[in-house]
Short mmCIF file of C-alpha atoms in Angstrom, two decimals:
data_model
loop_
_atom_site.label_atom_id
_atom_site.label_comp_id
_atom_site.label_asym_id
_atom_site.label_seq_id
_atom_site.Cartn_x
_atom_site.Cartn_y
_atom_site.Cartn_z
CA MET C 1 0.00 0.00 0.00
CA SER C 2 2.03 2.90 -1.24
CA MET C 3 1.50 6.14 0.58
CA ILE C 4 2.06 9.54 -0.99
CA ASN C 5 2.65 12.05 1.77
CA TYR C 6 2.25 15.58 0.44
CA ALA C 7 3.04 17.07 3.86
CA SER C 8 6.54 15.55 4.10
CA ARG C 9 6.87 15.17 0.28
CA GLU C 10 7.55 11.47 0.38
CA ILE C 11 6.39 8.44 -1.56
CA ASN C 12 6.54 5.35 0.65
CA CYS C 13 6.48 1.86 -0.82
CA LYS C 14 6.80 -1.63 0.63
CA ILE C 15 8.86 -4.40 -0.95
CA VAL C 16 8.92 -7.93 0.42
CA TYR C 17 11.66 -10.53 -0.20
CA TYR C 18 9.99 -13.96 -0.17
CA GLY C 19 11.35 -17.47 -0.64
CA PRO C 20 12.41 -20.74 0.97
CA GLY C 21 14.42 -20.95 4.20
CA LEU C 22 18.21 -20.48 4.03
CA GLY C 23 17.71 -18.82 0.67
CA VAL C 24 19.71 -15.64 1.51
CA LYS C 25 16.81 -13.18 1.72
CA THR C 26 18.34 -11.57 4.82
CA THR C 27 21.74 -11.50 3.08
CA ASN C 28 20.19 -9.33 0.34
CA LEU C 29 19.17 -6.73 2.92
CA GLU C 30 22.50 -6.92 4.72
CA HIS C 31 24.32 -6.26 1.47
CA VAL C 32 22.14 -3.24 0.68
CA TYR C 33 22.65 -2.00 4.24
CA GLY C 34 26.42 -2.30 3.91
CA LYS C 35 26.67 -0.64 0.52
CA VAL C 36 24.36 2.38 0.57
CA SER C 37 25.40 5.62 2.22
CA PRO C 38 24.24 5.89 5.85
CA ASP C 39 22.36 9.13 4.99
CA THR C 40 20.04 7.26 2.67
CA ARG C 41 19.16 4.30 4.83
CA GLY C 42 17.75 3.66 8.26
CA LYS C 43 18.44 0.96 10.81
CA LEU C 44 18.38 -2.71 9.85
CA ILE C 45 15.89 -4.35 12.19
CA SER C 46 16.08 -8.10 12.58
CA LEU C 47 13.62 -10.21 14.53
CA ALA C 48 15.54 -13.48 14.44
CA THR C 49 15.98 -16.61 16.53
CA GLU C 50 19.21 -17.38 18.39
CA THR C 51 20.36 -19.40 15.39
CA GLU C 52 19.88 -16.39 13.11
CA ARG C 53 16.80 -17.74 11.38
CA THR C 54 14.35 -14.93 10.72
CA LEU C 55 11.51 -15.33 13.19
CA PHE C 56 9.20 -12.55 12.12
CA PHE C 57 10.93 -10.26 9.62
CA ASP C 58 13.97 -8.14 8.81
CA PHE C 59 13.40 -4.56 7.86
CA LEU C 60 15.48 -1.90 6.14
CA PRO C 61 14.27 1.51 4.94
CA VAL C 62 16.21 3.05 2.01
CA ASP C 63 15.80 6.27 0.01
CA LEU C 64 16.37 5.69 -3.67
CA GLY C 65 16.29 9.29 -4.90
CA THR C 66 13.90 12.12 -5.65
CA ILE C 67 11.24 12.30 -8.33
CA ARG C 68 9.35 15.55 -8.94
CA GLY C 69 10.44 16.83 -5.54
CA PHE C 70 9.21 13.74 -3.72
CA LYS C 71 11.64 11.51 -1.85
CA THR C 72 11.14 7.85 -2.79
CA ARG C 73 11.38 5.76 0.37
CA PHE C 74 11.36 2.00 0.05
CA HIS C 75 10.73 -0.23 3.03
CA LEU C 76 12.41 -3.58 2.42
CA TYR C 77 11.17 -6.60 4.37
CA THR C 78 12.15 -10.23 4.40
CA VAL C 79 9.89 -12.99 5.66
CA PRO C 80 10.87 -16.13 7.57
CA GLY C 81 11.39 -18.89 5.02
CA GLN C 82 10.86 -21.90 7.27
CA VAL C 83 7.55 -23.57 6.46
CA TYR C 84 6.16 -23.49 9.99
CA TYR C 85 6.34 -19.70 10.26
CA ASN C 86 3.51 -19.17 7.78
CA ALA C 87 1.33 -17.14 10.15
CA SER C 88 3.96 -14.44 10.63
CA ARG C 89 5.09 -14.67 7.00
CA LYS C 90 1.60 -13.84 5.79
CA LEU C 91 1.34 -10.78 8.04
CA ILE C 92 4.32 -9.14 6.37
CA LEU C 93 2.61 -9.27 2.97
CA LYS C 94 -0.06 -6.87 4.17
CA GLY C 95 0.07 -3.72 2.08
CA VAL C 96 2.94 -4.93 -0.13
CA ASP C 97 3.69 -2.99 -3.33
CA GLY C 98 6.34 -5.22 -4.88
CA ILE C 99 7.68 -8.76 -4.38
CA VAL C 100 11.12 -10.30 -4.88
CA PHE C 101 11.11 -14.08 -4.86
CA VAL C 102 14.56 -15.25 -3.76
CA ALA C 103 15.05 -18.76 -5.11
CA ASP C 104 17.85 -21.10 -4.04
CA SER C 105 19.45 -22.43 -7.24
CA GLN C 106 20.72 -25.67 -5.72
CA ILE C 107 19.12 -28.70 -7.38
CA GLU C 108 18.17 -30.24 -4.05
CA ARG C 109 16.26 -27.08 -3.08
CA MET C 110 13.98 -27.20 -6.11
CA GLU C 111 11.07 -28.62 -4.16
CA ALA C 112 11.49 -26.05 -1.36
CA ASN C 113 11.45 -23.29 -4.00
CA GLN C 114 8.25 -24.59 -5.55
CA GLU C 115 6.59 -24.97 -2.18
CA ALA C 116 7.52 -21.38 -1.25
CA MET C 117 6.25 -20.06 -4.60
CA GLN C 118 2.93 -21.84 -4.14
CA ASN C 119 2.74 -20.48 -0.59
CA LEU C 120 3.34 -16.95 -1.93
CA TYR C 121 0.50 -17.27 -4.45
CA ASP C 122 -1.82 -18.65 -1.76
CA ASN C 123 -1.00 -15.97 0.82
CA MET C 124 -1.33 -13.16 -1.72
CA SER C 125 -4.70 -14.36 -2.95
CA GLU C 126 -5.94 -14.63 0.62
CA TYR C 127 -5.37 -10.87 0.87
CA GLY C 128 -7.12 -10.43 -2.48
CA TYR C 129 -3.90 -9.35 -4.23
CA ASP C 130 -3.18 -10.64 -7.73
CA LEU C 131 0.52 -11.46 -7.92
CA THR C 132 0.39 -11.73 -11.70
CA ARG C 133 -0.65 -8.09 -12.03
CA MET C 134 1.77 -6.42 -9.64
CA PRO C 135 5.52 -5.67 -9.54
CA PHE C 136 7.15 -9.07 -9.12
CA VAL C 137 10.71 -10.21 -9.88
CA ILE C 138 12.56 -13.45 -9.26
CA GLN C 139 16.16 -13.69 -8.08
CA TYR C 140 17.98 -16.99 -8.73
CA ASN C 141 20.56 -17.09 -6.00
CA LYS C 142 23.70 -19.09 -5.20
CA ARG C 143 24.63 -19.19 -8.90
CA ASP C 144 28.27 -19.77 -7.89
CA LEU C 145 27.62 -23.19 -6.36
CA PRO C 146 28.60 -26.33 -8.33
CA ASN C 147 25.20 -27.90 -7.67
CA ALA C 148 23.25 -24.92 -9.05
CA ALA C 149 20.52 -26.00 -11.46
CA PRO C 150 20.57 -24.48 -14.98
CA ILE C 151 18.52 -21.28 -15.30
CA ARG C 152 16.37 -22.99 -17.95
CA ASP C 153 15.23 -25.61 -15.42
CA LEU C 154 14.59 -23.02 -12.72
CA GLN C 155 12.56 -20.92 -15.14
CA SER C 156 10.38 -23.81 -16.21
CA ALA C 157 9.77 -24.84 -12.58
CA LEU C 158 9.25 -21.41 -11.02
CA ASN C 159 8.54 -18.94 -13.79
CA PRO C 160 6.81 -20.85 -16.61
CA GLY C 161 4.60 -17.82 -17.30
CA TRP C 162 1.00 -17.21 -16.37
CA GLU C 163 -1.68 -17.11 -18.98
CA ILE C 164 -2.87 -13.72 -20.18
CA SER C 165 -6.61 -13.35 -20.72
CA ASP C 166 -6.73 -9.61 -21.42
CA PRO C 167 -6.49 -9.19 -25.24
CA SER C 168 -4.94 -5.71 -24.91
CA ARG C 169 -1.85 -7.25 -23.31
CA MET C 170 -1.41 -9.96 -25.94
CA ARG C 171 1.60 -8.50 -27.72
CA VAL C 172 5.22 -9.56 -27.63
CA THR C 173 6.99 -7.49 -24.99
CA ALA C 174 10.77 -7.56 -24.77
CA ASN C 175 12.40 -8.18 -21.39
CA PRO C 176 13.94 -4.79 -20.52
CA PHE C 177 16.40 -6.50 -18.18
CA ARG C 178 17.69 -9.14 -20.64
CA SER C 179 18.27 -8.54 -24.30
CA GLY C 180 16.95 -11.16 -26.68
CA GLU C 181 14.30 -12.42 -24.28
CA ASN C 182 10.62 -11.62 -23.96
CA LEU C 183 8.43 -11.15 -20.93
CA VAL C 184 5.20 -11.58 -22.88
CA GLU C 185 5.09 -14.12 -25.69
CA GLN C 186 2.83 -16.51 -27.52
CA LEU C 187 3.43 -20.22 -27.05
CA GLN C 188 3.31 -22.70 -29.91
CA THR C 189 -0.03 -23.86 -28.53
CA GLY C 190 -1.38 -20.37 -29.25
CA GLU C 191 -1.81 -19.13 -25.70
CA TRP C 192 -0.19 -15.92 -24.49
CA VAL C 193 1.92 -16.01 -21.35
CA GLU C 194 3.80 -13.49 -19.24
CA HIS C 195 6.97 -14.22 -17.26
CA ALA C 196 8.29 -12.32 -14.27
CA PRO C 197 11.66 -10.59 -14.82
CA TYR C 198 14.50 -12.64 -13.29
CA PHE C 199 18.06 -12.05 -12.15
CA ASP C 200 21.09 -14.24 -11.42
CA ALA C 201 22.67 -13.53 -8.05
CA VAL C 202 25.27 -14.49 -5.51
CA ALA C 203 23.98 -12.55 -2.54
CA VAL C 204 26.98 -13.29 -0.29
CA THR C 205 29.23 -11.37 -2.68
CA GLY C 206 26.51 -8.88 -3.57
CA GLU C 207 26.28 -9.93 -7.21
CA GLY C 208 22.80 -9.24 -8.59
CA VAL C 209 21.53 -7.73 -5.33
CA PHE C 210 21.24 -4.16 -6.59
CA ASP C 211 20.04 -5.22 -10.05
CA THR C 212 17.13 -6.97 -8.38
CA LEU C 213 16.35 -4.09 -6.03
CA LYS C 214 16.52 -1.51 -8.83
CA ALA C 215 14.25 -3.58 -11.06
CA VAL C 216 11.53 -4.12 -8.48
CA SER C 217 11.66 -0.49 -7.27
CA LYS C 218 11.36 0.78 -10.80
CA LEU C 219 8.38 -1.49 -11.47
CA VAL C 220 6.73 -0.25 -8.26
CA LEU C 221 7.18 3.42 -9.18
CA LYS C 222 5.95 2.78 -12.72
CA SER C 223 2.87 1.07 -11.34
CA LEU C 224 2.06 4.35 -9.56
CA ALA C 225 2.73 6.53 -12.61
CA MET A 1 -9.88 -8.89 -7.71
CA PRO A 2 -7.84 -5.75 -7.06
CA VAL A 3 -4.34 -5.85 -8.49
CA GLY A 4 -2.64 -5.26 -5.16
CA ALA A 5 -2.81 -3.08 -2.11
CA ALA A 6 -4.53 0.26 -2.75
CA SER A 7 -2.51 3.44 -2.65
CA TRP A 8 -3.48 6.41 -0.63
CA SER A 9 -2.31 9.97 -0.33
CA PHE A 10 -2.02 12.42 2.42
CA THR A 11 -2.16 16.20 1.93
CA GLU A 12 -0.87 19.12 3.99
CA ASP A 13 -4.46 19.94 4.95
CA ASP A 14 -4.90 16.36 6.21
CA PHE A 15 -1.75 16.75 8.22
CA GLY A 16 -3.03 20.02 9.72
CA ALA A 17 -6.35 18.48 10.73
CA ILE A 18 -4.73 15.42 12.32
CA THR A 19 -2.16 17.49 14.16
CA LYS A 20 -4.86 19.70 15.62
CA SER A 21 -6.91 16.75 16.82
CA LEU A 22 -3.89 15.00 18.37
CA GLU A 23 -2.53 18.14 20.01
CA ARG A 24 -5.87 18.63 21.72
CA PHE A 25 -5.81 15.01 22.88
CA LEU A 26 -2.25 15.29 24.23
CA PHE A 27 -3.18 18.44 26.13
CA ASP A 28 -6.28 16.82 27.67
CA SER A 29 -4.62 13.51 28.53
CA ASN A 30 -1.19 14.81 29.54
CA ALA A 31 0.44 12.09 27.38
CA ARG A 32 3.85 12.81 25.86
CA CYS A 33 3.59 11.91 22.25
CA ALA A 34 1.21 10.45 19.66
CA LEU A 35 2.22 8.68 16.46
CA LEU A 36 0.06 7.56 13.57
CA VAL A 37 1.23 4.51 11.68
CA ASP A 38 -0.46 2.86 8.74
CA ARG A 39 -1.10 -0.89 8.84
CA SER A 40 1.66 -1.61 6.36
CA GLY A 41 4.19 -0.05 8.75
CA GLN A 42 4.63 3.48 7.41
CA LEU A 43 4.79 6.43 9.73
CA VAL A 44 2.07 8.97 8.92
CA ALA A 45 2.52 11.64 11.61
CA THR A 46 4.20 12.38 14.94
CA VAL A 47 2.72 14.96 17.31
CA GLY A 48 3.94 16.14 20.73
CA GLU A 49 7.44 15.59 22.14
CA GLN A 50 9.70 14.35 19.37
CA PRO A 51 10.71 10.78 20.20
CA LYS A 52 14.41 10.05 20.76
CA PHE A 53 14.20 6.64 19.05
CA ASP A 54 14.16 5.83 15.32
CA PRO A 55 10.51 6.52 14.38
CA THR A 56 10.66 4.49 11.13
CA ALA A 57 11.72 1.32 12.96
CA PHE A 58 9.19 2.05 15.66
CA ALA A 59 6.39 2.35 13.07
CA THR A 60 7.29 -0.97 11.45
CA LEU A 61 7.37 -2.82 14.75
CA THR A 62 4.08 -1.23 15.79
CA ALA A 63 2.33 -2.46 12.65
CA ALA A 64 3.80 -5.95 13.13
CA ASP A 65 2.75 -5.94 16.79
CA PHE A 66 -0.80 -4.99 15.86
CA SER A 67 -1.02 -7.55 13.03
CA ALA A 68 0.30 -10.35 15.26
CA ASN A 69 -2.25 -9.45 17.93
CA ASP A 70 -5.05 -9.43 15.34
CA GLN A 71 -4.19 -13.03 14.54
CA LEU A 72 -4.07 -13.93 18.23
CA ALA A 73 -7.54 -12.41 18.59
CA LYS A 74 -8.84 -14.58 15.76
CA LEU A 75 -7.38 -17.69 17.39
CA ILE A 76 -9.39 -17.06 20.54
CA GLY A 77 -12.54 -16.30 18.56
CA GLU A 78 -12.45 -12.48 18.53
CA ASN A 79 -12.53 -10.41 15.34
CA ASP A 80 -9.67 -8.23 16.49
CA PHE A 81 -8.31 -6.40 19.53
CA ASN A 82 -9.07 -2.77 18.82
CA SER A 83 -6.60 -1.55 21.40
CA LEU A 84 -3.39 -2.77 23.03
CA PHE A 85 -1.59 -1.62 26.13
CA HIS A 86 2.11 -2.16 26.90
CA GLN A 87 3.16 -1.21 30.39
CA GLY A 88 6.71 -0.29 31.36
CA GLU A 89 8.24 0.84 34.61
CA LYS A 90 8.33 4.49 33.58
CA GLU A 91 7.05 4.64 30.02
CA SER A 92 3.95 2.97 28.67
CA MET A 93 2.21 2.84 25.34
CA TYR A 94 -1.38 2.51 24.30
CA LEU A 95 -2.31 1.54 20.74
CA ALA A 96 -5.71 1.89 19.11
CA ASP A 97 -7.11 0.94 15.74
CA ILE A 98 -8.38 3.75 13.47
CA ALA A 99 -10.72 2.75 10.64
CA ARG A 100 -8.94 -0.63 10.26
CA ARG A 101 -6.16 1.07 8.30
CA VAL A 102 -4.18 3.20 10.74
CA ILE A 103 -2.88 2.74 14.29
CA LEU A 104 -2.74 5.50 16.86
CA VAL A 105 0.14 5.01 19.30
CA VAL A 106 0.26 7.09 22.45
CA LEU A 107 3.37 7.24 24.63
CA PHE A 108 2.90 8.37 28.20
CA ASP A 109 4.72 8.31 31.53
CA ASN A 110 3.77 8.66 35.19
CA ARG A 111 2.60 12.24 34.76
CA THR A 112 -0.75 10.76 33.72
CA THR A 113 -2.71 7.52 34.14
CA LEU A 114 -3.89 4.77 31.83
CA GLY A 115 -7.48 5.60 32.80
CA LEU A 116 -7.21 9.23 31.70
CA VAL A 117 -5.42 8.33 28.46
CA ARG A 118 -8.11 5.77 27.58
CA LEU A 119 -10.92 8.13 28.47
CA LYS A 120 -9.60 10.98 26.37
CA MET A 121 -8.57 8.71 23.53
CA LYS A 122 -12.05 7.48 22.78
CA ALA A 123 -13.28 10.77 21.29
CA THR A 124 -10.03 11.20 19.34
CA VAL A 125 -10.30 7.68 17.90
CA ASP A 126 -13.88 8.35 16.77
CA GLU A 127 -12.91 11.67 15.22
CA LEU A 128 -9.86 10.26 13.43
CA SER A 129 -11.78 7.17 12.25
CA LYS A 130 -14.30 9.37 10.45
CA PHE A 131 -11.50 11.49 9.06
CA PHE A 132 -9.48 8.55 7.70
CA GLU A 133 -12.51 6.87 6.18
CA GLU A 134 -12.86 9.99 4.03
CA VAL A 135 -9.14 10.00 3.20
CA PHE A 136 -9.24 6.35 2.07
CA LYS A 137 -12.41 6.86 0.07
CA ARG A 138 -10.50 9.49 -1.86
CA GLY A 139 -7.72 7.01 -2.74
CA ALA A 140 -4.33 8.05 -4.00
CA ASN A 141 -5.51 10.37 -6.72
CA ASP A 142 -8.45 12.61 -6.15
CA ALA A 143 -9.39 15.15 -8.79
CA SER A 144 -7.88 18.11 -6.94
CA LYS A 145 -4.44 16.47 -6.72
CA PRO A 146 -3.11 15.28 -10.06
CA ASN A 147 -1.03 12.10 -9.88
CA ILE A 148 2.45 13.42 -9.18
CA LEU A 149 4.03 10.48 -10.99
CA ALA A 150 1.87 10.68 -14.12
CA GLY A 151 4.13 10.83 -17.16
CA ALA A 152 7.23 10.49 -14.98
CA ASP A 153 8.41 7.33 -16.78
CA ASP A 154 11.54 9.03 -18.12
CA GLU A 155 12.44 10.42 -14.71
CA ILE A 156 11.96 7.00 -13.15
CA ASP A 157 14.22 5.46 -15.80
CA LYS A 158 16.88 8.09 -15.09
CA LEU A 159 16.73 7.44 -11.36
CA PHE A 160 17.79 3.84 -11.93
CA GLN A 161 20.45 4.32 -14.60
#
C-alpha cells in the first residue's frame, strides 16, 4: 500500500523478499545496508531466533532518490522462510507494493522453492492481491555453487509464465532487463503467457543484489505513474 | 480482484487536521507523544514531544505488533483487539485501531494515568476514524491532486540508470 505524503513530500512503498528458508533473503538486505550511504538508509531491524533464522521479519528503509520533488522511500522486508512460520510470514505481505522471490538455485532445493512459490501465491490471494498483475521479480541465488541447477530448469519450474486473458496485453513485450528475451510471448499452442523478470545472483558477494532491487523499485514506481 | 494493495495519499491539509486533533488530545490527557502509523508499517505523523528513538523502525514494529495481535484475537474467537496496552516501569504505550487502516500510538509516563489516556482517547479515535474513512475513500488520486508520478516514466528510468 504505497502512501504519498504531500506534507513531508515522500512516496513510501513496501517491498517484500519472499522465498524458501536459508535462501539468503536476509543477506540481500545486509548487502544493501552495507553498501548504501548511511544518509540514505535507516536501521536494519532483525527479529531473528538465536540461530539467526528470521523469526518474524527483517526490515530496512532506504531512500532511492527524488522524483518531482518527492523523496522515494522503500521499506524492504524479508519474511521467515521456514515452512512453519507461515502465520507471521503472511502478516508481512499486508500492504505490499512489490515482491522479490529469492530462489535457491541448488538442485536439491527445487522442491522447497516450488513450495515457497505456491505459498506466496496462496497468501497473496488470501489478501485479495493478484501477484500476476503487480511488480514481481525473481532472483535466482547461489549461482556460484557447483550444484546450481541451470537457469532454464529453474525458469520452467518457477517462472513458466501465467496465462494472459486480457487481449490488450497480448503482444510480444521484450524483457527490458535481458536482451533477446521476452516477458510476454505466444506459445506454440497459441496461448499468451507473461513471465516475471528474473536475475542471477550471488547474494553473499553482492552480485545481482542491486540489479534486483533496482528492477523491483522501478516497477513499483511505474505502477504508480 | 484488485491488483494489489490500494494506494493512498495524504495532503498538507490532512496533516493540519490530524495534528490539531492529536494536540488537543495530548493536552487533555497529559500524554507525551502520539504517532500515527499505517497498517503496512509506514509512519504517517508524529505529534507532541519528538521521540528520541528511530521513528521508522518504531512504526514498522508497531504495525507488526498490531497484526500479530489481530491473529491472536482470531485464534481465541475475537474479530480483532481494537486496542493494546504495553506497560513499562516508567514509560507505557497505548495503541488503538483507526478505521482498520491506521494505528494511533500514544506514549505516556507517570505524569498521567492509563485511565485518563483511555478516556480521552475514545473521542479522538472516533474523530480520526471518520476522518481517515474519508481519506481512504479518496484514494491516491483525487481530482484536486493530479497524480504526481503521471508521465514520470523518463524520470523513473533516469533514477535507476
